[in-house]
Amino acid sequence: MIKDNLADFANKRYGQNFLKNDYYINKIIQSIPNDSLVIAEIGPGLGDLTKELVRVRNVEAFEVDKRLCQHLQTEFSDAIDNGSLKLNCGDVLKHWEDKSLLSEEYHLVANLPYYIATNIILKAFKDPLCKSILVMVQKEVAVKFSAESKQKEFSSLSVLTQSVGKASICFDVPAEAFVPQPNVTSSVLLIEKDHSEDDENFEAFLRVAFQQPRKKLSKNLLVTFSKDKIEPLFEKLGLIPNLRPHEAQTTIYHHLYRELKKDFIDGKQRTEQSRRKQRRDKTTK
Ligand code: SAM
C-alpha cells in the first residue's frame, strides 16, 4: 500500500527521499570495504538498500518512522527471525547518545536523511567501533568532508575527516534516482577511519579558525586569542601572516590547537561561568 503513492507518503520532516534505482544500490554494495564486519544502516526506509545489504552481511538498522518500522518488520520477518537483520525503531541519535552505536566493530552504510547527515558523520568519527562510513549525502556536503587543503572547499569538516582517516567520493547520484526527487545532486562518500577522535574542544576551535573562511586565518583566531599568542606562534610554525583558513594543512591545525588549547578551554570556561553568574544575578533581582 505504501508503495502505491510514495511521493505523498514520504515525510519531509524525516528527510525521506527513497533510492529507487537498482544500478546505484548495487554500486553502493560494491563500495563496502572488503571484510566481514557487520553493517549499521541508519534509515532503512522501505528497505530497498537493506534487502541487498542482508544478502552480503549481517545488518543492524535504525528507523525513526513508525509506519516504516511496521512495514520493515513484515517485509523482513525471515531475516529478523534468522538473525541477519536486527531492527531498532526510534531516533538513532537517542540510541547513540553516550555509547557506541553497535556493540561490535561495524561499517556504517546509509542513504542518510539530509537534515542530520553532518551530525551523524561527526558522531561516527567519535565512535571507536565504527571502522568506516559509506553514506549518500548532498554532493556539497560530500565535497566539504573530502576536500584537500588548498582547495577552496577545504573546511573544518575536511580537517576533522583527515584527523580520523581518509575520504573519497565514490560516485554521484542524480535526483532522478529518488522518489520523491530531492532538489540537489547526491554523492556517495566513503570515509575509511584509521582511528577515532572525540575532542569537542578541537571541533569548537576549528569553528573559530574557519569562522570567516575567506578572511585571514590569523584574523579569525584573533577574535578569541591575543596578538601576543598568535604572532609568535605563526612565526614558530613558519606560517605566512596572510594564510587563509583553507590553505593550512590538517597537521597545522593540530599544532595550533596543541599550543592554544589551554587558553581556549580556560576562555570557554570563563565565558560559561560569567553566563551562569549573569543568569543568577538576573533571577535574584
Ligand atoms: N534507506 C532508504 C533508501 O535508501 O531509500 C531511505 C533513505 S531516506 C533518505 C532517510 C531515512 O532515514 C528515512 O527512512 C527516514 O525515516 C530515516 N530517518 C530520518 N531521521 C532518522 C533518525 N533520527 N533516526 C533513524 N532514522 C531516521
PDB file of C-alpha atoms and ligand atoms in Angstrom:
ATOM      1  CA  MET A   1       0.000   0.000   0.000  1.00  0.00           C
ATOM      2  CA  ILE A   2       2.841   2.379   0.938  1.00  0.00           C
ATOM      3  CA  LYS A   3       4.474   1.832  -2.438  1.00  0.00           C
ATOM      4  CA  ASP A   4       1.402   2.953  -4.459  1.00  0.00           C
ATOM      5  CA  ASN A   5       1.830   6.611  -3.658  1.00  0.00           C
ATOM      6  CA  LEU A   6       5.370   7.134  -2.481  1.00  0.00           C
ATOM      7  CA  ALA A   7       5.628  10.860  -3.159  1.00  0.00           C
ATOM      8  CA  ASP A   8       2.620  11.545  -0.870  1.00  0.00           C
ATOM      9  CA  PHE A   9       3.726   9.006   1.695  1.00  0.00           C
ATOM     10  CA  ALA A  10       7.233  10.464   2.137  1.00  0.00           C
ATOM     11  CA  ASN A  11       7.628  12.547   5.293  1.00  0.00           C
ATOM     12  CA  LYS A  12       9.814  15.606   4.592  1.00  0.00           C
ATOM     13  CA  ARG A  13      10.464  16.084   8.313  1.00  0.00           C
ATOM     14  CA  TYR A  14      12.439  12.847   8.286  1.00  0.00           C
ATOM     15  CA  GLY A  15      14.293  13.618   5.048  1.00  0.00           C
ATOM     16  CA  GLN A  16      12.602  10.780   3.175  1.00  0.00           C
ATOM     17  CA  ASN A  17      13.917  10.540  -0.390  1.00  0.00           C
ATOM     18  CA  PHE A  18      13.814   6.858  -1.248  1.00  0.00           C
ATOM     19  CA  LEU A  19      16.522   5.492  -3.526  1.00  0.00           C
ATOM     20  CA  LYS A  20      14.614   3.640  -6.241  1.00  0.00           C
ATOM     21  CA  ASN A  21      17.356   2.585  -8.598  1.00  0.00           C
ATOM     22  CA  ASP A  22      18.999  -0.861  -8.641  1.00  0.00           C
ATOM     23  CA  TYR A  23      22.071   0.382 -10.518  1.00  0.00           C
ATOM     24  CA  TYR A  24      23.045   2.816  -7.738  1.00  0.00           C
ATOM     25  CA  ILE A  25      22.031   0.421  -4.957  1.00  0.00           C
ATOM     26  CA  ASN A  26      24.440  -2.165  -6.425  1.00  0.00           C
ATOM     27  CA  LYS A  27      27.182   0.430  -6.761  1.00  0.00           C
ATOM     28  CA  ILE A  28      26.819   1.181  -3.026  1.00  0.00           C
ATOM     29  CA  ILE A  29      27.059  -2.545  -2.202  1.00  0.00           C
ATOM     30  CA  GLN A  30      30.233  -2.825  -4.314  1.00  0.00           C
ATOM     31  CA  SER A  31      31.819   0.082  -2.423  1.00  0.00           C
ATOM     32  CA  ILE A  32      31.551  -1.560   1.034  1.00  0.00           C
ATOM     33  CA  PRO A  33      35.024  -2.339   2.482  1.00  0.00           C
ATOM     34  CA  ASN A  34      36.025  -5.881   1.797  1.00  0.00           C
ATOM     35  CA  ASP A  35      35.864  -7.726   5.141  1.00  0.00           C
ATOM     36  CA  SER A  36      33.162  -9.415   7.173  1.00  0.00           C
ATOM     37  CA  LEU A  37      32.216  -6.711   9.680  1.00  0.00           C
ATOM     38  CA  VAL A  38      28.561  -6.181  10.464  1.00  0.00           C
ATOM     39  CA  ILE A  39      26.775  -3.211   8.825  1.00  0.00           C
ATOM     40  CA  ALA A  40      24.898  -0.478  10.700  1.00  0.00           C
ATOM     41  CA  GLU A  41      22.255   1.075   8.466  1.00  0.00           C
ATOM     42  CA  ILE A  42      20.628   4.356   9.500  1.00  0.00           C
ATOM     43  CA  GLY A  43      17.181   4.951   7.996  1.00  0.00           C
ATOM     44  CA  PRO A  44      16.406   1.735   6.082  1.00  0.00           C
ATOM     45  CA  GLY A  45      13.157   3.377   4.901  1.00  0.00           C
ATOM     46  CA  LEU A  46      11.301   0.976   2.620  1.00  0.00           C
ATOM     47  CA  GLY A  47      14.205  -1.458   2.723  1.00  0.00           C
ATOM     48  CA  ASP A  48      15.465  -1.374  -0.888  1.00  0.00           C
ATOM     49  CA  LEU A  49      19.110  -0.963   0.161  1.00  0.00           C
ATOM     50  CA  THR A  50      18.610  -3.164   3.251  1.00  0.00           C
ATOM     51  CA  LYS A  51      17.456  -6.053   1.033  1.00  0.00           C
ATOM     52  CA  GLU A  52      20.818  -6.062  -0.770  1.00  0.00           C
ATOM     53  CA  LEU A  53      22.806  -5.456   2.436  1.00  0.00           C
ATOM     54  CA  VAL A  54      21.364  -8.537   4.195  1.00  0.00           C
ATOM     55  CA  ARG A  55      22.388 -10.638   1.187  1.00  0.00           C
ATOM     56  CA  VAL A  56      26.053  -9.863   1.890  1.00  0.00           C
ATOM     57  CA  ARG A  57      26.339  -9.100   5.652  1.00  0.00           C
ATOM     58  CA  ASN A  58      24.577  -9.124   8.988  1.00  0.00           C
ATOM     59  CA  VAL A  59      22.836  -5.777   9.431  1.00  0.00           C
ATOM     60  CA  GLU A  60      21.606  -3.738  12.393  1.00  0.00           C
ATOM     61  CA  ALA A  61      19.231  -0.969  11.271  1.00  0.00           C
ATOM     62  CA  PHE A  62      17.696   2.112  12.927  1.00  0.00           C
ATOM     63  CA  GLU A  63      14.447   3.642  11.628  1.00  0.00           C
ATOM     64  CA  VAL A  64      12.589   6.531  13.290  1.00  0.00           C
ATOM     65  CA  ASP A  65       9.327   6.437  11.290  1.00  0.00           C
ATOM     66  CA  LYS A  66       6.840   4.062  12.975  1.00  0.00           C
ATOM     67  CA  ARG A  67       4.984   3.396   9.690  1.00  0.00           C
ATOM     68  CA  LEU A  68       8.228   2.292   8.028  1.00  0.00           C
ATOM     69  CA  CYS A  69       9.230   0.241  11.041  1.00  0.00           C
ATOM     70  CA  GLN A  70       5.989  -1.726  10.830  1.00  0.00           C
ATOM     71  CA  HIS A  71       6.496  -2.210   7.093  1.00  0.00           C
ATOM     72  CA  LEU A  72      10.080  -3.438   7.623  1.00  0.00           C
ATOM     73  CA  GLN A  73       9.045  -5.841  10.383  1.00  0.00           C
ATOM     74  CA  THR A  74       6.677  -7.565   7.934  1.00  0.00           C
ATOM     75  CA  GLU A  75       8.890  -7.336   4.853  1.00  0.00           C
ATOM     76  CA  PHE A  76      11.989  -8.647   6.640  1.00  0.00           C
ATOM     77  CA  SER A  77      10.359 -11.137   9.046  1.00  0.00           C
ATOM     78  CA  ASP A  78      12.565 -14.004   7.771  1.00  0.00           C
ATOM     79  CA  ALA A  79      15.813 -12.009   8.075  1.00  0.00           C
ATOM     80  CA  ILE A  80      14.777 -10.813  11.554  1.00  0.00           C
ATOM     81  CA  ASP A  81      13.957 -14.403  12.599  1.00  0.00           C
ATOM     82  CA  ASN A  82      17.223 -15.845  11.313  1.00  0.00           C
ATOM     83  CA  GLY A  83      19.279 -13.027  12.901  1.00  0.00           C
ATOM     84  CA  SER A  84      20.695 -11.475   9.707  1.00  0.00           C
ATOM     85  CA  LEU A  85      18.726  -8.265  10.421  1.00  0.00           C
ATOM     86  CA  LYS A  86      18.249  -6.564  13.757  1.00  0.00           C
ATOM     87  CA  LEU A  87      15.775  -3.689  13.539  1.00  0.00           C
ATOM     88  CA  ASN A  88      15.682  -0.832  16.083  1.00  0.00           C
ATOM     89  CA  CYS A  89      12.690   1.517  15.933  1.00  0.00           C
ATOM     90  CA  GLY A  90      13.332   5.065  17.144  1.00  0.00           C
ATOM     91  CA  ASP A  91      15.654   8.037  16.734  1.00  0.00           C
ATOM     92  CA  VAL A  92      19.189   6.797  16.041  1.00  0.00           C
ATOM     93  CA  LEU A  93      20.736   9.814  17.796  1.00  0.00           C
ATOM     94  CA  LYS A  94      18.943   8.934  21.050  1.00  0.00           C
ATOM     95  CA  HIS A  95      20.166   5.359  20.778  1.00  0.00           C
ATOM     96  CA  TRP A  96      23.705   6.610  20.108  1.00  0.00           C
ATOM     97  CA  GLU A  97      23.843   9.177  22.951  1.00  0.00           C
ATOM     98  CA  ASP A  98      26.637   8.001  25.254  1.00  0.00           C
ATOM     99  CA  LYS A  99      27.743   4.693  23.841  1.00  0.00           C
ATOM    100  CA  SER A 100      28.859   3.080  20.595  1.00  0.00           C
ATOM    101  CA  LEU A 101      26.087   2.584  18.068  1.00  0.00           C
ATOM    102  CA  LEU A 102      26.622  -1.191  17.986  1.00  0.00           C
ATOM    103  CA  SER A 103      28.278  -3.488  20.499  1.00  0.00           C
ATOM    104  CA  GLU A 104      30.880  -4.733  17.989  1.00  0.00           C
ATOM    105  CA  GLU A 105      33.054  -3.217  15.218  1.00  0.00           C
ATOM    106  CA  TYR A 106      30.984  -2.148  12.223  1.00  0.00           C
ATOM    107  CA  HIS A 107      30.789  -0.251   8.935  1.00  0.00           C
ATOM    108  CA  LEU A 108      28.147   2.464   8.668  1.00  0.00           C
ATOM    109  CA  VAL A 109      26.256   2.268   5.351  1.00  0.00           C
ATOM    110  CA  ALA A 110      23.303   4.567   4.703  1.00  0.00           C
ATOM    111  CA  ASN A 111      21.370   6.837   2.431  1.00  0.00           C
ATOM    112  CA  LEU A 112      21.307   9.491   5.124  1.00  0.00           C
ATOM    113  CA  PRO A 113      18.437  11.860   5.892  1.00  0.00           C
ATOM    114  CA  TYR A 114      19.956  15.167   4.781  1.00  0.00           C
ATOM    115  CA  TYR A 115      18.794  17.174   7.819  1.00  0.00           C
ATOM    116  CA  ILE A 116      21.089  15.239  10.201  1.00  0.00           C
ATOM    117  CA  ALA A 117      23.713  13.875   7.802  1.00  0.00           C
ATOM    118  CA  THR A 118      26.605  16.018   9.109  1.00  0.00           C
ATOM    119  CA  ASN A 119      25.717  15.256  12.755  1.00  0.00           C
ATOM    120  CA  ILE A 120      25.665  11.540  12.065  1.00  0.00           C
ATOM    121  CA  ILE A 121      29.042  11.558  10.288  1.00  0.00           C
ATOM    122  CA  LEU A 122      30.639  13.552  13.135  1.00  0.00           C
ATOM    123  CA  LYS A 123      29.134  11.112  15.635  1.00  0.00           C
ATOM    124  CA  ALA A 124      30.639   8.204  13.674  1.00  0.00           C
ATOM    125  CA  PHE A 125      34.097   9.908  13.809  1.00  0.00           C
ATOM    126  CA  LYS A 126      33.895   9.664  17.618  1.00  0.00           C
ATOM    127  CA  ASP A 127      32.621   6.094  17.804  1.00  0.00           C
ATOM    128  CA  PRO A 128      35.642   3.799  18.252  1.00  0.00           C
ATOM    129  CA  LEU A 129      33.721   0.760  16.951  1.00  0.00           C
ATOM    130  CA  CYS A 130      32.866   2.468  13.663  1.00  0.00           C
ATOM    131  CA  LYS A 131      35.537   1.495  11.140  1.00  0.00           C
ATOM    132  CA  SER A 132      34.209   3.178   8.013  1.00  0.00           C
ATOM    133  CA  ILE A 133      31.402   5.405   6.797  1.00  0.00           C
ATOM    134  CA  LEU A 134      29.807   4.839   3.374  1.00  0.00           C
ATOM    135  CA  VAL A 135      26.972   7.290   3.027  1.00  0.00           C
ATOM    136  CA  MET A 136      24.859   9.080   0.481  1.00  0.00           C
ATOM    137  CA  VAL A 137      24.714  12.796   1.225  1.00  0.00           C
ATOM    138  CA  GLN A 138      24.145  16.038  -0.623  1.00  0.00           C
ATOM    139  CA  LYS A 139      27.048  16.481  -3.065  1.00  0.00           C
ATOM    140  CA  GLU A 140      28.095  19.791  -1.483  1.00  0.00           C
ATOM    141  CA  VAL A 141      28.412  18.108   1.904  1.00  0.00           C
ATOM    142  CA  ALA A 142      30.457  15.231   0.442  1.00  0.00           C
ATOM    143  CA  VAL A 143      32.824  17.771  -1.157  1.00  0.00           C
ATOM    144  CA  LYS A 144      33.289  19.581   2.179  1.00  0.00           C
ATOM    145  CA  PHE A 145      34.175  16.376   4.010  1.00  0.00           C
ATOM    146  CA  SER A 146      36.570  15.142   1.315  1.00  0.00           C
ATOM    147  CA  ALA A 147      38.328  18.363   0.221  1.00  0.00           C
ATOM    148  CA  GLU A 148      42.128  18.630   0.387  1.00  0.00           C
ATOM    149  CA  SER A 149      43.967  21.599   1.839  1.00  0.00           C
ATOM    150  CA  LYS A 150      44.342  24.488  -0.679  1.00  0.00           C
ATOM    151  CA  GLN A 151      41.052  23.591  -2.413  1.00  0.00           C
ATOM    152  CA  LYS A 152      38.533  26.345  -1.740  1.00  0.00           C
ATOM    153  CA  GLU A 153      36.085  23.824  -0.230  1.00  0.00           C
ATOM    154  CA  PHE A 154      38.614  22.769   2.447  1.00  0.00           C
ATOM    155  CA  SER A 155      36.702  23.305   5.708  1.00  0.00           C
ATOM    156  CA  SER A 156      36.604  22.356   9.378  1.00  0.00           C
ATOM    157  CA  LEU A 157      34.800  19.168   8.257  1.00  0.00           C
ATOM    158  CA  SER A 158      37.748  18.290   5.965  1.00  0.00           C
ATOM    159  CA  VAL A 159      40.186  18.794   8.874  1.00  0.00           C
ATOM    160  CA  LEU A 160      38.085  16.547  11.118  1.00  0.00           C
ATOM    161  CA  THR A 161      37.919  13.902   8.369  1.00  0.00           C
ATOM    162  CA  GLN A 162      41.678  13.947   7.817  1.00  0.00           C
ATOM    163  CA  SER A 163      42.108  13.655  11.590  1.00  0.00           C
ATOM    164  CA  VAL A 164      40.386  10.237  11.616  1.00  0.00           C
ATOM    165  CA  GLY A 165      41.301   8.753   8.229  1.00  0.00           C
ATOM    166  CA  LYS A 166      40.829   9.410   4.529  1.00  0.00           C
ATOM    167  CA  ALA A 167      37.826  10.282   2.420  1.00  0.00           C
ATOM    168  CA  SER A 168      36.849   9.840  -1.198  1.00  0.00           C
ATOM    169  CA  ILE A 169      33.742  10.487  -3.253  1.00  0.00           C
ATOM    170  CA  CYS A 170      32.794   7.152  -4.858  1.00  0.00           C
ATOM    171  CA  PHE A 171      30.210   8.459  -7.348  1.00  0.00           C
ATOM    172  CA  ASP A 172      27.404  10.987  -7.827  1.00  0.00           C
ATOM    173  CA  VAL A 173      23.726  10.069  -7.886  1.00  0.00           C
ATOM    174  CA  PRO A 174      21.247  12.180  -9.878  1.00  0.00           C
ATOM    175  CA  ALA A 175      17.987  13.419  -8.340  1.00  0.00           C
ATOM    176  CA  GLU A 176      16.024  11.187 -10.760  1.00  0.00           C
ATOM    177  CA  ALA A 177      17.202   8.074  -8.885  1.00  0.00           C
ATOM    178  CA  PHE A 178      14.988   9.026  -5.876  1.00  0.00           C
ATOM    179  CA  VAL A 179      11.274   9.209  -5.090  1.00  0.00           C
ATOM    180  CA  PRO A 180      10.398  11.940  -4.292  1.00  0.00           C
ATOM    181  CA  GLN A 181      13.240  13.687  -6.128  1.00  0.00           C
ATOM    182  CA  PRO A 182      15.435  15.983  -3.991  1.00  0.00           C
ATOM    183  CA  ASN A 183      16.396  19.424  -5.330  1.00  0.00           C
ATOM    184  CA  VAL A 184      20.090  18.575  -5.266  1.00  0.00           C
ATOM    185  CA  THR A 185      22.602  16.094  -6.661  1.00  0.00           C
ATOM    186  CA  SER A 186      23.784  13.500  -4.169  1.00  0.00           C
ATOM    187  CA  SER A 187      27.140  11.750  -3.774  1.00  0.00           C
ATOM    188  CA  VAL A 188      28.228   8.560  -2.113  1.00  0.00           C
ATOM    189  CA  LEU A 189      31.063   9.395   0.265  1.00  0.00           C
ATOM    190  CA  LEU A 190      33.464   6.821   1.734  1.00  0.00           C
ATOM    191  CA  ILE A 191      35.494   7.660   4.844  1.00  0.00           C
ATOM    192  CA  GLU A 192      37.904   4.931   5.936  1.00  0.00           C
ATOM    193  CA  LYS A 193      38.883   5.538   9.548  1.00  0.00           C
ATOM    194  CA  ASP A 194      42.249   4.630  10.979  1.00  0.00           C
ATOM    195  CA  HIS A 195      41.310   5.887  14.443  1.00  0.00           C
ATOM    196  CA  SER A 196      38.637   7.910  16.279  1.00  0.00           C
ATOM    197  CA  GLU A 197      38.699  11.490  17.613  1.00  0.00           C
ATOM    198  CA  ASP A 198      36.446  12.632  20.399  1.00  0.00           C
ATOM    199  CA  ASP A 199      37.529  16.139  21.378  1.00  0.00           C
ATOM    200  CA  GLU A 200      34.622  18.588  21.316  1.00  0.00           C
ATOM    201  CA  ASN A 201      37.067  21.423  22.074  1.00  0.00           C
ATOM    202  CA  PHE A 202      39.014  20.704  18.872  1.00  0.00           C
ATOM    203  CA  GLU A 203      35.741  20.940  16.912  1.00  0.00           C
ATOM    204  CA  ALA A 204      34.934  24.252  18.631  1.00  0.00           C
ATOM    205  CA  PHE A 205      38.487  25.517  17.946  1.00  0.00           C
ATOM    206  CA  LEU A 206      38.048  24.723  14.231  1.00  0.00           C
ATOM    207  CA  ARG A 207      34.775  26.645  14.167  1.00  0.00           C
ATOM    208  CA  VAL A 208      36.751  29.675  15.400  1.00  0.00           C
ATOM    209  CA  ALA A 209      39.517  29.136  12.817  1.00  0.00           C
ATOM    210  CA  PHE A 210      37.035  28.810   9.920  1.00  0.00           C
ATOM    211  CA  GLN A 211      34.533  31.396  11.238  1.00  0.00           C
ATOM    212  CA  GLN A 212      35.073  33.601   8.184  1.00  0.00           C
ATOM    213  CA  PRO A 213      36.566  31.211   5.624  1.00  0.00           C
ATOM    214  CA  ARG A 214      37.674  33.896   3.143  1.00  0.00           C
ATOM    215  CA  LYS A 215      39.368  36.074   5.813  1.00  0.00           C
ATOM    216  CA  LYS A 216      42.923  35.504   7.065  1.00  0.00           C
ATOM    217  CA  LEU A 217      43.309  32.611   9.498  1.00  0.00           C
ATOM    218  CA  SER A 218      45.131  34.926  11.933  1.00  0.00           C
ATOM    219  CA  LYS A 219      42.167  37.385  11.859  1.00  0.00           C
ATOM    220  CA  ASN A 220      39.757  34.600  12.775  1.00  0.00           C
ATOM    221  CA  LEU A 221      41.994  33.430  15.607  1.00  0.00           C
ATOM    222  CA  LEU A 222      42.476  36.982  16.927  1.00  0.00           C
ATOM    223  CA  VAL A 223      38.762  37.130  17.775  1.00  0.00           C
ATOM    224  CA  THR A 224      39.450  34.596  20.551  1.00  0.00           C
ATOM    225  CA  PHE A 225      43.224  34.723  21.228  1.00  0.00           C
ATOM    226  CA  SER A 226      45.581  37.596  21.990  1.00  0.00           C
ATOM    227  CA  LYS A 227      48.007  39.034  19.422  1.00  0.00           C
ATOM    228  CA  ASP A 228      50.871  38.129  21.799  1.00  0.00           C
ATOM    229  CA  LYS A 229      49.977  34.478  21.389  1.00  0.00           C
ATOM    230  CA  ILE A 230      49.138  34.334  17.681  1.00  0.00           C
ATOM    231  CA  GLU A 231      52.012  36.331  16.142  1.00  0.00           C
ATOM    232  CA  PRO A 232      54.905  34.372  17.729  1.00  0.00           C
ATOM    233  CA  LEU A 233      53.040  31.104  17.124  1.00  0.00           C
ATOM    234  CA  PHE A 234      52.661  31.850  13.395  1.00  0.00           C
ATOM    235  CA  GLU A 235      56.361  32.651  13.299  1.00  0.00           C
ATOM    236  CA  LYS A 236      57.313  29.488  15.175  1.00  0.00           C
ATOM    237  CA  LEU A 237      55.266  27.328  12.779  1.00  0.00           C
ATOM    238  CA  GLY A 238      56.593  29.203   9.711  1.00  0.00           C
ATOM    239  CA  LEU A 239      53.118  30.384   8.649  1.00  0.00           C
ATOM    240  CA  ILE A 240      52.738  33.446   6.444  1.00  0.00           C
ATOM    241  CA  PRO A 241      50.570  36.170   8.028  1.00  0.00           C
ATOM    242  CA  ASN A 242      48.173  36.161   5.035  1.00  0.00           C
ATOM    243  CA  LEU A 243      47.384  32.457   5.228  1.00  0.00           C
ATOM    244  CA  ARG A 244      43.657  31.747   4.624  1.00  0.00           C
ATOM    245  CA  PRO A 245      41.918  29.005   6.625  1.00  0.00           C
ATOM    246  CA  HIS A 246      41.614  26.645   3.610  1.00  0.00           C
ATOM    247  CA  GLU A 247      45.349  26.928   2.856  1.00  0.00           C
ATOM    248  CA  ALA A 248      46.618  25.406   6.118  1.00  0.00           C
ATOM    249  CA  GLN A 249      47.187  21.648   6.370  1.00  0.00           C
ATOM    250  CA  THR A 250      45.423  19.483   8.941  1.00  0.00           C
ATOM    251  CA  THR A 251      48.702  18.985  10.854  1.00  0.00           C
ATOM    252  CA  ILE A 252      48.974  22.784  11.235  1.00  0.00           C
ATOM    253  CA  TYR A 253      45.533  22.878  12.876  1.00  0.00           C
ATOM    254  CA  HIS A 254      46.676  20.199  15.318  1.00  0.00           C
ATOM    255  CA  HIS A 255      49.878  22.164  16.116  1.00  0.00           C
ATOM    256  CA  LEU A 256      47.919  25.398  16.612  1.00  0.00           C
ATOM    257  CA  TYR A 257      45.366  23.652  18.820  1.00  0.00           C
ATOM    258  CA  ARG A 258      48.048  21.977  20.934  1.00  0.00           C
ATOM    259  CA  GLU A 259      49.626  25.387  21.631  1.00  0.00           C
ATOM    260  CA  LEU A 260      46.354  27.284  22.177  1.00  0.00           C
ATOM    261  CA  LYS A 261      44.290  24.565  23.828  1.00  0.00           C
ATOM    262  CA  LYS A 262      44.792  25.692  27.417  1.00  0.00           C
ATOM    263  CA  ASP A 263      43.815  29.331  26.723  1.00  0.00           C
ATOM    264  CA  PHE A 264      40.893  28.151  24.615  1.00  0.00           C
ATOM    265  CA  ILE A 265      39.448  25.826  27.264  1.00  0.00           C
ATOM    266  CA  ASP A 266      40.082  28.359  30.071  1.00  0.00           C
ATOM    267  CA  GLY A 267      38.417  31.065  27.938  1.00  0.00           C
ATOM    268  CA  LYS A 268      35.384  28.883  27.278  1.00  0.00           C
ATOM    269  CA  GLN A 269      35.079  28.086  30.977  1.00  0.00           C
ATOM    270  CA  ARG A 270      35.346  31.759  31.917  1.00  0.00           C
ATOM    271  CA  THR A 271      32.622  32.669  29.404  1.00  0.00           C
ATOM    272  CA  GLU A 272      30.383  29.882  30.716  1.00  0.00           C
ATOM    273  CA  GLN A 273      30.983  30.970  34.351  1.00  0.00           C
ATOM    274  CA  SER A 274      30.152  34.590  33.582  1.00  0.00           C
ATOM    275  CA  ARG A 275      26.996  33.486  31.685  1.00  0.00           C
ATOM    276  CA  ARG A 276      25.932  31.461  34.736  1.00  0.00           C
ATOM    277  CA  LYS A 277      26.649  34.433  37.023  1.00  0.00           C
ATOM    278  CA  GLN A 278      24.608  36.759  34.776  1.00  0.00           C
ATOM    279  CA  ARG A 279      21.708  34.283  34.901  1.00  0.00           C
ATOM    280  CA  ARG A 280      21.988  34.047  38.727  1.00  0.00           C
ATOM    281  CA  ASP A 281      22.101  37.854  39.081  1.00  0.00           C
ATOM    282  CA  LYS A 282      19.000  38.190  36.910  1.00  0.00           C
ATOM    283  CA  THR A 283      16.981  35.720  38.977  1.00  0.00           C
ATOM    284  CA  THR A 284      17.981  37.292  42.308  1.00  0.00           C
ATOM    285  CA  LYS A 285      16.999  40.816  41.172  1.00  0.00           C
TER     286      LYS A 285
HETATM  287  N1  SAM B   1      17.437   3.862   3.044  1.00  0.00           N
HETATM  288  C1  SAM B   1      16.228   4.285   2.358  1.00  0.00           C
HETATM  289  C2  SAM B   1      16.524   4.444   0.885  1.00  0.00           C
HETATM  290  O1  SAM B   1      17.708   4.468   0.532  1.00  0.00           O
HETATM  291  O2  SAM B   1      15.585   4.570   0.129  1.00  0.00           O
HETATM  292  C3  SAM B   1      15.665   5.582   2.928  1.00  0.00           C
HETATM  293  C4  SAM B   1      16.615   6.754   2.954  1.00  0.00           C
HETATM  294  S1  SAM B   1      15.859   8.273   3.407  1.00  0.00           S
HETATM  295  C5  SAM B   1      16.936   9.433   2.630  1.00  0.00           C
HETATM  296  C6  SAM B   1      16.298   8.526   5.107  1.00  0.00           C
HETATM  297  C7  SAM B   1      15.668   7.545   6.092  1.00  0.00           C
HETATM  298  O3  SAM B   1      16.124   7.878   7.407  1.00  0.00           O
HETATM  299  C8  SAM B   1      14.155   7.575   6.158  1.00  0.00           C
HETATM  300  O4  SAM B   1      13.652   6.269   6.185  1.00  0.00           O
HETATM  301  C9  SAM B   1      13.848   8.288   7.489  1.00  0.00           C
HETATM  302  O5  SAM B   1      12.615   7.943   8.064  1.00  0.00           O
HETATM  303  C10 SAM B   1      15.040   7.834   8.319  1.00  0.00           C
HETATM  304  N2  SAM B   1      15.372   8.740   9.455  1.00  0.00           N
HETATM  305  C11 SAM B   1      15.271  10.086   9.494  1.00  0.00           C
HETATM  306  N3  SAM B   1      15.669  10.564  10.683  1.00  0.00           N
HETATM  307  C12 SAM B   1      16.046   9.492  11.424  1.00  0.00           C
HETATM  308  C13 SAM B   1      16.532   9.337  12.760  1.00  0.00           C
HETATM  309  N4  SAM B   1      16.728  10.396  13.561  1.00  0.00           N
HETATM  310  N5  SAM B   1      16.794   8.079  13.205  1.00  0.00           N
HETATM  311  C14 SAM B   1      16.591   6.996  12.405  1.00  0.00           C
HETATM  312  N6  SAM B   1      16.132   7.091  11.124  1.00  0.00           N
HETATM  313  C15 SAM B   1      15.861   8.311  10.632  1.00  0.00           C
END
